[in-house]
Coordinates of N, CA and C in Angstrom, one line a residue:
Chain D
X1 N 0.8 -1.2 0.0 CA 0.0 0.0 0.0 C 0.9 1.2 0.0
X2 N 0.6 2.4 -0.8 CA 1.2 3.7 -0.7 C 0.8 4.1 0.5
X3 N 1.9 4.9 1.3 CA 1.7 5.8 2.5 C 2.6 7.0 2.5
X4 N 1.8 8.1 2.7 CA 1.7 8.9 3.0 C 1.4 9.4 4.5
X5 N 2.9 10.0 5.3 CA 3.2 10.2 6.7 C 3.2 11.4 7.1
X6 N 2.5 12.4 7.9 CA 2.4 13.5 8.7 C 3.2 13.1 10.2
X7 N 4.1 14.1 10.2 CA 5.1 14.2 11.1 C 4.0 14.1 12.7
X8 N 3.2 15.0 12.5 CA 2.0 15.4 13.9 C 0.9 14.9 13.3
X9 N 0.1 14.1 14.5 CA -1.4 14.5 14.4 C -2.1 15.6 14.8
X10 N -1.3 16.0 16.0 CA -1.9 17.6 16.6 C -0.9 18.1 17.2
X11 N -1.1 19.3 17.1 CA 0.1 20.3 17.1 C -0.2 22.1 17.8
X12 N 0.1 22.1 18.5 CA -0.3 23.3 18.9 C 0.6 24.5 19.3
X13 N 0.3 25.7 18.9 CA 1.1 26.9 19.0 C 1.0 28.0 18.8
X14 N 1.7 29.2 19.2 CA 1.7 30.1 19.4 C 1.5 31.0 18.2
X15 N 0.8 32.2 18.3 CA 0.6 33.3 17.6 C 2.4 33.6 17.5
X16 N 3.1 34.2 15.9 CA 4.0 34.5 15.8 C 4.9 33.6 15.3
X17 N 4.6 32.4 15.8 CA 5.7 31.5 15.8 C 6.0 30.8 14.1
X18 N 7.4 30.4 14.6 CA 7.1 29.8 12.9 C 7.1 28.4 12.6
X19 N 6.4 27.9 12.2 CA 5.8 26.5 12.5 C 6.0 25.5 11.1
X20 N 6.2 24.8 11.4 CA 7.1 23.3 10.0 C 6.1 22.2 10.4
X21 N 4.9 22.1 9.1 CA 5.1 20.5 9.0 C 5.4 19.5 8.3
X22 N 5.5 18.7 8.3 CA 6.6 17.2 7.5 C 5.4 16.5 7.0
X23 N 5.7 16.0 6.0 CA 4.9 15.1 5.0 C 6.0 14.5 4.1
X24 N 6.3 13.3 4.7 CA 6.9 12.2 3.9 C 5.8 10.9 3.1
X25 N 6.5 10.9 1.5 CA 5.6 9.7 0.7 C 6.8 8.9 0.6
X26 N 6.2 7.4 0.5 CA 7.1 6.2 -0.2 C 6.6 5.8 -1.2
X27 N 6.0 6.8 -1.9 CA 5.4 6.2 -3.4 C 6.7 6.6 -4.5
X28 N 7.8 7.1 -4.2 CA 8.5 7.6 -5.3 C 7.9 8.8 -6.1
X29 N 7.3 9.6 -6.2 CA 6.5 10.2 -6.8 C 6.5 11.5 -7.1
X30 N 6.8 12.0 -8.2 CA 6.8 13.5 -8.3 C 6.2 14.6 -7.7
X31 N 4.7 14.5 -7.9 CA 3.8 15.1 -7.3 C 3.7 15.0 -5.4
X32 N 3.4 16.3 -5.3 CA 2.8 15.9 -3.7 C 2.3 17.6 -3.0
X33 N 1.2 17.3 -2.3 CA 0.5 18.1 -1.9 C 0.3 18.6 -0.6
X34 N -0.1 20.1 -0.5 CA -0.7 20.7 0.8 C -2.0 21.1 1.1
X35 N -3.2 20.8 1.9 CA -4.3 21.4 1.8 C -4.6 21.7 3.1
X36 N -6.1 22.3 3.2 CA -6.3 22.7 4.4 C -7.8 22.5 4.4
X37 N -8.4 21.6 5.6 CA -9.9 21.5 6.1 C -10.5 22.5 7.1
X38 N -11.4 23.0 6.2 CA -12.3 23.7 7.5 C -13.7 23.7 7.6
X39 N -14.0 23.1 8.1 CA -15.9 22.6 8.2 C -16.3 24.0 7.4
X40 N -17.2 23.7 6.5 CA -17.9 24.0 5.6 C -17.5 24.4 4.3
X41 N -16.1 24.2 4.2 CA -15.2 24.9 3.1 C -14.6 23.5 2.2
X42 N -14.4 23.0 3.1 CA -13.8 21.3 1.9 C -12.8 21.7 2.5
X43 N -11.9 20.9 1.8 CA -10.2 21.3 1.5 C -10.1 22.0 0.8
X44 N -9.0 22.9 0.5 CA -8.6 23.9 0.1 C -6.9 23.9 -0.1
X45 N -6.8 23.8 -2.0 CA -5.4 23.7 -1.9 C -4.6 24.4 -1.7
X46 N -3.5 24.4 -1.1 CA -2.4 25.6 -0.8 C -0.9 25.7 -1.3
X47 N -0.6 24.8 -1.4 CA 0.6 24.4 -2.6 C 0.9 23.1 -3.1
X48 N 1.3 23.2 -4.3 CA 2.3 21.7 -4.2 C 3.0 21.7 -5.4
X49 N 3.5 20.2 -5.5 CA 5.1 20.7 -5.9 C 5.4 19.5 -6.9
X50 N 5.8 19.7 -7.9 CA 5.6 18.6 -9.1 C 7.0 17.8 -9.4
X51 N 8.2 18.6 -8.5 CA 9.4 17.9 -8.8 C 10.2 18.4 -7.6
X52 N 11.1 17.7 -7.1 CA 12.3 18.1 -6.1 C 12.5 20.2 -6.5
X53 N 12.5 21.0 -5.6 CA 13.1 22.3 -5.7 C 11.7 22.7 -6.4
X54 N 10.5 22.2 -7.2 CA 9.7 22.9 -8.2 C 8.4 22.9 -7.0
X55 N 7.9 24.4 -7.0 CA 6.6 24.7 -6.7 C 5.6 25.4 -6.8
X56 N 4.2 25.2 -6.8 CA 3.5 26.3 -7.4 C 2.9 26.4 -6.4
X57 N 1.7 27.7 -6.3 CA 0.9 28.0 -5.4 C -0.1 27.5 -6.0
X58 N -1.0 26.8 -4.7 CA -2.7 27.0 -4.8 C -3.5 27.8 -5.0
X59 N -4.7 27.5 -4.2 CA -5.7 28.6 -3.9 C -5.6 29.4 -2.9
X60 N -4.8 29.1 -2.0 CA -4.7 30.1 -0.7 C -3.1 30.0 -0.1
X61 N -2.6 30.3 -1.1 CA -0.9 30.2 -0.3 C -0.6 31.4 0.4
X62 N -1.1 32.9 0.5 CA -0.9 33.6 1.5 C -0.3 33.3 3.1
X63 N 0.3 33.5 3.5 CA 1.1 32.9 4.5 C 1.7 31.8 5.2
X64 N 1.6 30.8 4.1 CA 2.4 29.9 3.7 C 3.9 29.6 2.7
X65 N 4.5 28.9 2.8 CA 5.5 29.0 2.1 C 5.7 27.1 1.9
X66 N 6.5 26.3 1.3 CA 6.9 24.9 0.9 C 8.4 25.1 0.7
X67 N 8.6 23.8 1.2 CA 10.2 23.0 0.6 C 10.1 22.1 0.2
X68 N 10.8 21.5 -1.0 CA 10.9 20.2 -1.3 C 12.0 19.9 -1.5
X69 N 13.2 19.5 -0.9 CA 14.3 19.6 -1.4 C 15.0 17.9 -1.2
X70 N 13.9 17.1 -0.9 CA 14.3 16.0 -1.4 C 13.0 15.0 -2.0
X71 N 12.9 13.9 -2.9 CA 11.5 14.0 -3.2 C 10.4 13.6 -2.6
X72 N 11.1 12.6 -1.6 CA 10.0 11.8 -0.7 C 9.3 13.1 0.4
X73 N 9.7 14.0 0.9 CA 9.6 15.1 1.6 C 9.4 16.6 0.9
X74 N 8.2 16.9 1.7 CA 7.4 18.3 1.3 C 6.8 18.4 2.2
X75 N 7.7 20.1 2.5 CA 6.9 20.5 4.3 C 6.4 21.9 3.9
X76 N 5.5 21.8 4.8 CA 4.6 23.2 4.7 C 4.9 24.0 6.0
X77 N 5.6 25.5 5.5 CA 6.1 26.4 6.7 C 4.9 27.7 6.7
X78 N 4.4 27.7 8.3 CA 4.0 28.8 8.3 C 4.5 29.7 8.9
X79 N 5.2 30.9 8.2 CA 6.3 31.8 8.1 C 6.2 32.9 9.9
X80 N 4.7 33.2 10.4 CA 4.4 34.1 11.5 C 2.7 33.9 11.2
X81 N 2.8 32.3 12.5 CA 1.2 31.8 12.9 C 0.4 32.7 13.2
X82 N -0.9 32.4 12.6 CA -2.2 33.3 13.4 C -2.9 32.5 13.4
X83 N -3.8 33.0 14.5 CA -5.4 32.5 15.1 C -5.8 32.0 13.9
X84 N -5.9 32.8 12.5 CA -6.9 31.9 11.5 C -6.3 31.1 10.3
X85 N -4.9 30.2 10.9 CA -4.6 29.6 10.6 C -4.9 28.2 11.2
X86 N -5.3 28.7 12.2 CA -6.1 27.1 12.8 C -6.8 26.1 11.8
X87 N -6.5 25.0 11.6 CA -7.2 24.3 10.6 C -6.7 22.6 10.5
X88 N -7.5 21.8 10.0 CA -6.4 20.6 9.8 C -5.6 20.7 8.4
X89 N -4.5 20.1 8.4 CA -4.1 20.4 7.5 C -3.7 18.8 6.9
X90 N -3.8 18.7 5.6 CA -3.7 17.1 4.5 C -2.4 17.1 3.7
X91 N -1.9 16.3 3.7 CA -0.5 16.3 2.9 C -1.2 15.2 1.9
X92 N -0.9 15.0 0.3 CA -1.3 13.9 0.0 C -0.2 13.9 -1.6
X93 N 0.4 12.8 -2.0 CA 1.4 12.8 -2.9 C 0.6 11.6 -4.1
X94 N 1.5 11.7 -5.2 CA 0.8 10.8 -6.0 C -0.1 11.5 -7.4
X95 N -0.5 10.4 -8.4 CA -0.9 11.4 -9.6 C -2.0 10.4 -10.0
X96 N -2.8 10.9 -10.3 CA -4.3 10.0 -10.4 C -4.0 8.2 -10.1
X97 N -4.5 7.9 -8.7 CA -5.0 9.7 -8.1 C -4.1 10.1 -7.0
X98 N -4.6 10.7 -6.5 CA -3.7 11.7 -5.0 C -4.0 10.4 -3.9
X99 N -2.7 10.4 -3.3 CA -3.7 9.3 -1.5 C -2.7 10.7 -0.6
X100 N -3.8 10.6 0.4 CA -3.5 11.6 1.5 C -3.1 10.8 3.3
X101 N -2.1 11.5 3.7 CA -2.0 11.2 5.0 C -3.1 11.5 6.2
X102 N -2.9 11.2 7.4 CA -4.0 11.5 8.0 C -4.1 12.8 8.4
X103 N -3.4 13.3 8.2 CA -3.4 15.0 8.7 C -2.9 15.3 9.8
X104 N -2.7 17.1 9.9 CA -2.7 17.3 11.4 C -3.3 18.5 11.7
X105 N -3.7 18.4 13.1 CA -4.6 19.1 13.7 C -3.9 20.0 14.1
X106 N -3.9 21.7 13.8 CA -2.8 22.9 14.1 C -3.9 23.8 14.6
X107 N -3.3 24.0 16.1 CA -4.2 24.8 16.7 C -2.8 26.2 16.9
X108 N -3.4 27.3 16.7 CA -2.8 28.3 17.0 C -3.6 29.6 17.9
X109 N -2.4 29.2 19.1 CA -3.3 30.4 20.8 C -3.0 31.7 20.6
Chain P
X1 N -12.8 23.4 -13.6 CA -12.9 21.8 -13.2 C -14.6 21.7 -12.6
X2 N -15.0 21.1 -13.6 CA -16.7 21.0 -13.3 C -16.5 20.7 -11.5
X3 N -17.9 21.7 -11.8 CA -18.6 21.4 -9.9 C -19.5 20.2 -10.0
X4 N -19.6 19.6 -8.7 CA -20.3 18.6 -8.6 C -21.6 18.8 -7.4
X5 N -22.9 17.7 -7.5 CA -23.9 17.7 -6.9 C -24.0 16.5 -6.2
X6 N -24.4 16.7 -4.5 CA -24.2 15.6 -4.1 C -25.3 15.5 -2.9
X7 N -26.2 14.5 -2.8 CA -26.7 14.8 -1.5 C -26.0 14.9 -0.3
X8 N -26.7 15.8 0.9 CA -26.0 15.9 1.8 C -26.0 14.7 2.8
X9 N -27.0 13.8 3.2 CA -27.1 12.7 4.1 C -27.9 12.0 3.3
X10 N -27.1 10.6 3.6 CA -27.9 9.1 3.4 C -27.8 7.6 4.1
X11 N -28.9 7.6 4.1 CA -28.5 6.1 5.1 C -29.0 5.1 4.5
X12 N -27.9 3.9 5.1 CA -28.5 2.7 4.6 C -27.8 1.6 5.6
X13 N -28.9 -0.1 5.6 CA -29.0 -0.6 6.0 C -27.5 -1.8 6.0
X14 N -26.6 -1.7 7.0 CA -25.8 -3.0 6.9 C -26.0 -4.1 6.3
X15 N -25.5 -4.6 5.2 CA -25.6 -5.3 4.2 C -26.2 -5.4 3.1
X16 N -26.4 -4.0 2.7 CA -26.9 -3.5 1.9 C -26.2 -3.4 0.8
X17 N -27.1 -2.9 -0.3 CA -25.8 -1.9 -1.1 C -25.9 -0.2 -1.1
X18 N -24.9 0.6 -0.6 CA -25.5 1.7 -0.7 C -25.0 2.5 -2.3
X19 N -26.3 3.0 -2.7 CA -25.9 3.6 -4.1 C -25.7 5.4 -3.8
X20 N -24.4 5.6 -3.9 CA -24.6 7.0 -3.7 C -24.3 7.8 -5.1
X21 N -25.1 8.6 -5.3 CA -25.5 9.5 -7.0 C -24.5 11.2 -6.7
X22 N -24.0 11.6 -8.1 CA -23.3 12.6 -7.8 C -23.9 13.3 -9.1
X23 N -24.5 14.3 -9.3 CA -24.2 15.1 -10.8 C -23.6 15.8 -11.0
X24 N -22.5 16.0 -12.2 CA -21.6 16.3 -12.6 C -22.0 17.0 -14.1
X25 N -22.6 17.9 -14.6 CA -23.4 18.6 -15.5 C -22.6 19.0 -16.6
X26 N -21.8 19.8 -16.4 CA -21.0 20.7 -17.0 C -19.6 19.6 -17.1
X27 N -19.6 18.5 -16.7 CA -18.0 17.7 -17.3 C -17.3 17.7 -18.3
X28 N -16.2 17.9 -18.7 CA -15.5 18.2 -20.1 C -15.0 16.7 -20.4
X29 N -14.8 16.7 -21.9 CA -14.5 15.2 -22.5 C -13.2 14.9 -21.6
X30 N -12.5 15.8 -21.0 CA -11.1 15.4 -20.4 C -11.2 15.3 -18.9
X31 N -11.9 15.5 -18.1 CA -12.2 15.4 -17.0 C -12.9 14.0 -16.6
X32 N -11.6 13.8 -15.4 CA -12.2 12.4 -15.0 C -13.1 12.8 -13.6
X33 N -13.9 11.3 -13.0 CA -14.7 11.3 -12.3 C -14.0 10.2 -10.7
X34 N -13.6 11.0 -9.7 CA -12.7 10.2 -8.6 C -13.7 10.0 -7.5
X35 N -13.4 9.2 -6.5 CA -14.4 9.2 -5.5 C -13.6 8.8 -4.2
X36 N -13.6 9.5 -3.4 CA -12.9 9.7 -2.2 C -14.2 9.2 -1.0
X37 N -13.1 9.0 0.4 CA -14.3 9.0 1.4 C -13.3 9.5 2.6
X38 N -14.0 10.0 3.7 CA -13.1 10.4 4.5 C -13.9 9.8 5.9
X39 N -13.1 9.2 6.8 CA -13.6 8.5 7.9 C -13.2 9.7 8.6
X40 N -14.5 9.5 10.0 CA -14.0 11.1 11.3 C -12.3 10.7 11.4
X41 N -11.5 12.4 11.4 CA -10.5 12.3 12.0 C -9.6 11.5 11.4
X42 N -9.6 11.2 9.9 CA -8.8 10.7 9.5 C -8.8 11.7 7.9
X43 N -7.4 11.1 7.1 CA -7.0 11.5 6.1 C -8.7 11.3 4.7
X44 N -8.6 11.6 3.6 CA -9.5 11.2 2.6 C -8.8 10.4 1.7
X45 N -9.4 8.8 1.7 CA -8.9 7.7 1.6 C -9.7 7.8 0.0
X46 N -8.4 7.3 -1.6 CA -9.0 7.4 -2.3 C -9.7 5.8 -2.8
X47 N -11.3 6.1 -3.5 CA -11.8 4.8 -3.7 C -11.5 4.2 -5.3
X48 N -12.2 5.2 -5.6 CA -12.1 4.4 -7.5 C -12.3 5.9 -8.3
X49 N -12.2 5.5 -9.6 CA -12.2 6.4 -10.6 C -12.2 6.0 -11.9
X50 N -12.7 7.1 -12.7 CA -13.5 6.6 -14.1 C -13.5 7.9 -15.2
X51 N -13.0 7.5 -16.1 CA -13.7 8.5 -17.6 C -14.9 8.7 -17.9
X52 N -15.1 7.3 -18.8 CA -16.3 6.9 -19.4 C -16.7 5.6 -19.1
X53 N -16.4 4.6 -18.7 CA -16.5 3.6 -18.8 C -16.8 3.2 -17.4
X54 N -17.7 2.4 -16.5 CA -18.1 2.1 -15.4 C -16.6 1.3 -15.3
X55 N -16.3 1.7 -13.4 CA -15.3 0.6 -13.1 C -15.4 -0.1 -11.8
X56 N -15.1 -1.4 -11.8 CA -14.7 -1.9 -10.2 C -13.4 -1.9 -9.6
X57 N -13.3 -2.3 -8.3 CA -12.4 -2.5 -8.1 C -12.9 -3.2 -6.5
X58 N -11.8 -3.7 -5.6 CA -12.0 -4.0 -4.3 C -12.9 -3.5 -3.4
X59 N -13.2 -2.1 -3.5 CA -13.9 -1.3 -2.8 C -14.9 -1.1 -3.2
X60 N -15.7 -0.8 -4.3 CA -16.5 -0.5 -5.1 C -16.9 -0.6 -6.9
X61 N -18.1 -0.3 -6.8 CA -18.2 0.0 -8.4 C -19.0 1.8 -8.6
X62 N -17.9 2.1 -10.1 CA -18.5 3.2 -9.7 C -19.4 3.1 -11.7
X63 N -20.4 3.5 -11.6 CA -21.4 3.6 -12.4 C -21.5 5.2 -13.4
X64 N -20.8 5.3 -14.4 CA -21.0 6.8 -14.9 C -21.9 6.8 -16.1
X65 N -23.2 7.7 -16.6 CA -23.7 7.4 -17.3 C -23.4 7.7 -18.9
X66 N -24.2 7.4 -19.7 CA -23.3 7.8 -21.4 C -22.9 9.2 -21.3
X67 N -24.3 9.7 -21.2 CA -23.6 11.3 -21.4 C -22.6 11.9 -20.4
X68 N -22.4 11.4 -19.8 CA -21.4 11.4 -18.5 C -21.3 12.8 -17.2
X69 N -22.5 13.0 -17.5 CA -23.0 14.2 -16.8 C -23.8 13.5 -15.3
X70 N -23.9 12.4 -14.8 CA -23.7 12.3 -13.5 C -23.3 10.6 -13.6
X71 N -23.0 10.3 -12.3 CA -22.4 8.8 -11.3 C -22.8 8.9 -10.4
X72 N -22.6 7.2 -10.2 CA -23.3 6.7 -9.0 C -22.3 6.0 -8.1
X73 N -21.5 5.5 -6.8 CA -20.7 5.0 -6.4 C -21.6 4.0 -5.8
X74 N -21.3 3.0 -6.2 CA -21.6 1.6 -4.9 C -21.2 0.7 -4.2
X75 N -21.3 0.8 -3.1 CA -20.6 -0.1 -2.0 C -21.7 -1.6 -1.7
X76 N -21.0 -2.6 -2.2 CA -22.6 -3.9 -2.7 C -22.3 -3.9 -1.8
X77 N -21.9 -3.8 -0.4 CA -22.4 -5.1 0.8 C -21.7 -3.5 2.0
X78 N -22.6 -2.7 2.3 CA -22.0 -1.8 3.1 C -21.9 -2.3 4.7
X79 N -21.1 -1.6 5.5 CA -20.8 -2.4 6.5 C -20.6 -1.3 7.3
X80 N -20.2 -1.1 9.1 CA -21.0 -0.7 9.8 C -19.5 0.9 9.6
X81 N -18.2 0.3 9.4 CA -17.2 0.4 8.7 C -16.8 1.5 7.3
X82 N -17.5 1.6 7.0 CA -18.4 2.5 5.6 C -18.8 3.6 5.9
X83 N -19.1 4.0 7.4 CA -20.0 5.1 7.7 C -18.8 6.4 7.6
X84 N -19.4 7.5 6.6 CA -18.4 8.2 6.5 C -18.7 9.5 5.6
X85 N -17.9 10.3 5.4 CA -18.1 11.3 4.3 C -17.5 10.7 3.0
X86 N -18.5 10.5 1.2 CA -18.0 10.5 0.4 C -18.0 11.8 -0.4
X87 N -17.0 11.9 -1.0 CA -16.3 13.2 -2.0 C -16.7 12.3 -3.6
X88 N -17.3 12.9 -4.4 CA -17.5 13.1 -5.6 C -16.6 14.0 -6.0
X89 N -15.4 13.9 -7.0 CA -14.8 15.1 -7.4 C -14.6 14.8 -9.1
X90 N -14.4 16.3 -10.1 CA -14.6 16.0 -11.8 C -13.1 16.8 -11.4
X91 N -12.3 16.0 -11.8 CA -10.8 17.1 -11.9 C -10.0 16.9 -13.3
X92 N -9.6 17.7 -14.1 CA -9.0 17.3 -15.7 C -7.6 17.1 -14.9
X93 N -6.8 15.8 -15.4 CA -5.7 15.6 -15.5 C -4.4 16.2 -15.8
X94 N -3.5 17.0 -15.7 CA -2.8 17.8 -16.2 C -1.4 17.2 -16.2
X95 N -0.4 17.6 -17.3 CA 0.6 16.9 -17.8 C 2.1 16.8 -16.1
X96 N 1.1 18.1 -15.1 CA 2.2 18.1 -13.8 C 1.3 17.4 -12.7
X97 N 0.4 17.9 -12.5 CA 0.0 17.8 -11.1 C -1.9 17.5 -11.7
X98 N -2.7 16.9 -10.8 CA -3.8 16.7 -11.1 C -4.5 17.1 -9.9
X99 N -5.3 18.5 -9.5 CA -5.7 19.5 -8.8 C -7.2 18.7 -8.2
X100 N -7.6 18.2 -7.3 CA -8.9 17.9 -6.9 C -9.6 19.0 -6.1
X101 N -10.4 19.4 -6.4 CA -11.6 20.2 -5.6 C -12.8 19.2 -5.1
X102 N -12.5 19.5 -3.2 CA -13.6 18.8 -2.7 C -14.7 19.4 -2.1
X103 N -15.8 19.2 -2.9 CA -16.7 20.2 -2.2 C -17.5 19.1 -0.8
X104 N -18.7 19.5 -0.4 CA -19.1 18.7 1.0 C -19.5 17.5 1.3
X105 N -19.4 16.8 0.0 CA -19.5 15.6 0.2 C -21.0 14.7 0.7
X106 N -21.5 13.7 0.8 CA -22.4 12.5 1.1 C -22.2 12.2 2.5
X107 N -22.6 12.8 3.2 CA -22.2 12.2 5.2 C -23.7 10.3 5.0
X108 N -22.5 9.4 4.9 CA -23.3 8.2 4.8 C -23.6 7.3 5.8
X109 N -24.3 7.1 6.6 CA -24.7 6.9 7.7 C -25.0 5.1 7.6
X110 N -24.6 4.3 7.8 CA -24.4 2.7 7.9 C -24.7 2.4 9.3
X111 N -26.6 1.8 9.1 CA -26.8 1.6 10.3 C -27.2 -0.3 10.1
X112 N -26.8 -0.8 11.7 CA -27.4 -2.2 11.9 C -29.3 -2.6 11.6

């Protein structure tokens, strides 16, 4: 089975802070993704990245930023947390179709 | 990337089959049709996927019609295990990346 690994299930922190999370795939796979759940909104993509070093923005990359600098790994940095960044957030790698990790729960106080 | 229609709640009986219907109106000849489900508190686990052509697989069958403007996903023998949010999504394939949009999905309720 492909798996797709989130570093945290939940994760909590401060306003300000600058916050990393890890999404490793063992599918070998070019492709791999960032999104974000918020009851009533769906997911919502925020970056992702089609090759080692290569990335594009989503729909909401505003205070986010990505690395991919090796291929199995693509972390999603939030540069100076806020309150409405609170959200779960889905890493998911792979090309038709996408499989997603379980997420993590990012609360920010 | 065509929007999709989906009821909001359905239930069905353990050992059933649950047939769940999506319409998909506006789908382009290059847009395929995926079907995801997401269990509470966990990731969105992908099920099956289709063009044109109805497909099976371990998990399901998913049923698209000719003009390909809605589908049906079916789980023949639902189980208590099943109970969950399904995602209908129409997303065109692109030569990098293949972009899904989930809108709110089928909250499917699998009762004894």
């Amino acid at each position: 089975d492909v798996k797709v690994t989130q570093s945290s299930r939940y994760l909590v922190k401060r306003t300000g802070e600058k916050v990393f999370l890890e999404c490793v795939q063992d599918m070998d796979h070019e492709n791999m993704f960032w999104y974000r759940q918020d009851p009533g909104l769906g997911l919502r993509l925020i970056y992702f990245s089609y090759d080692v070093k290569m990335k594009e923005k989503g729909d909401i990359p505003e205070g986010y930023s990505v690395s991919r600098e090796k291929k199995e790994r693509f972390s999603l940095i939030l540069e100076s947390a806020s309150t409405n960044q609170t959200s779960m957030y889905l890493c998911a790698g792979g090309f038709q179709p996408q499989h997603f990790g379980d997420g993590t729960r990012l609360s920010i106080l | 990337d065509a929007k999709t229609t989906q009821p909001t709640s359905m239930d069905c009986a353990e050992g059933r089959a649950a047939n769940l219907p999506c319409n998909h109106s506006t789908i382009s000849g290059n847009e395929y049709v995926y079907w995801y489900r997401q269990i509470h508190s966990q990731g969105p686990q992908y099920i099956i996927h289709g063009l044109k052509n109805n497909e099976t697989n371990e998990m399901a069958s998913l049923i698209i019609t000719e003009d390909r403007k809605s589908s049906t996903l079916i789980l023949p023998h639902a189980t208590l295990r099943d109970t969950a949010v399904y995602y209908c999504i129409v997303a065109r394939v692109s030569g990098t990346a293949s972009k899904l949009t989930f809108g709110t999905g089928t909250r499917l309720q699998v009762t004894l």
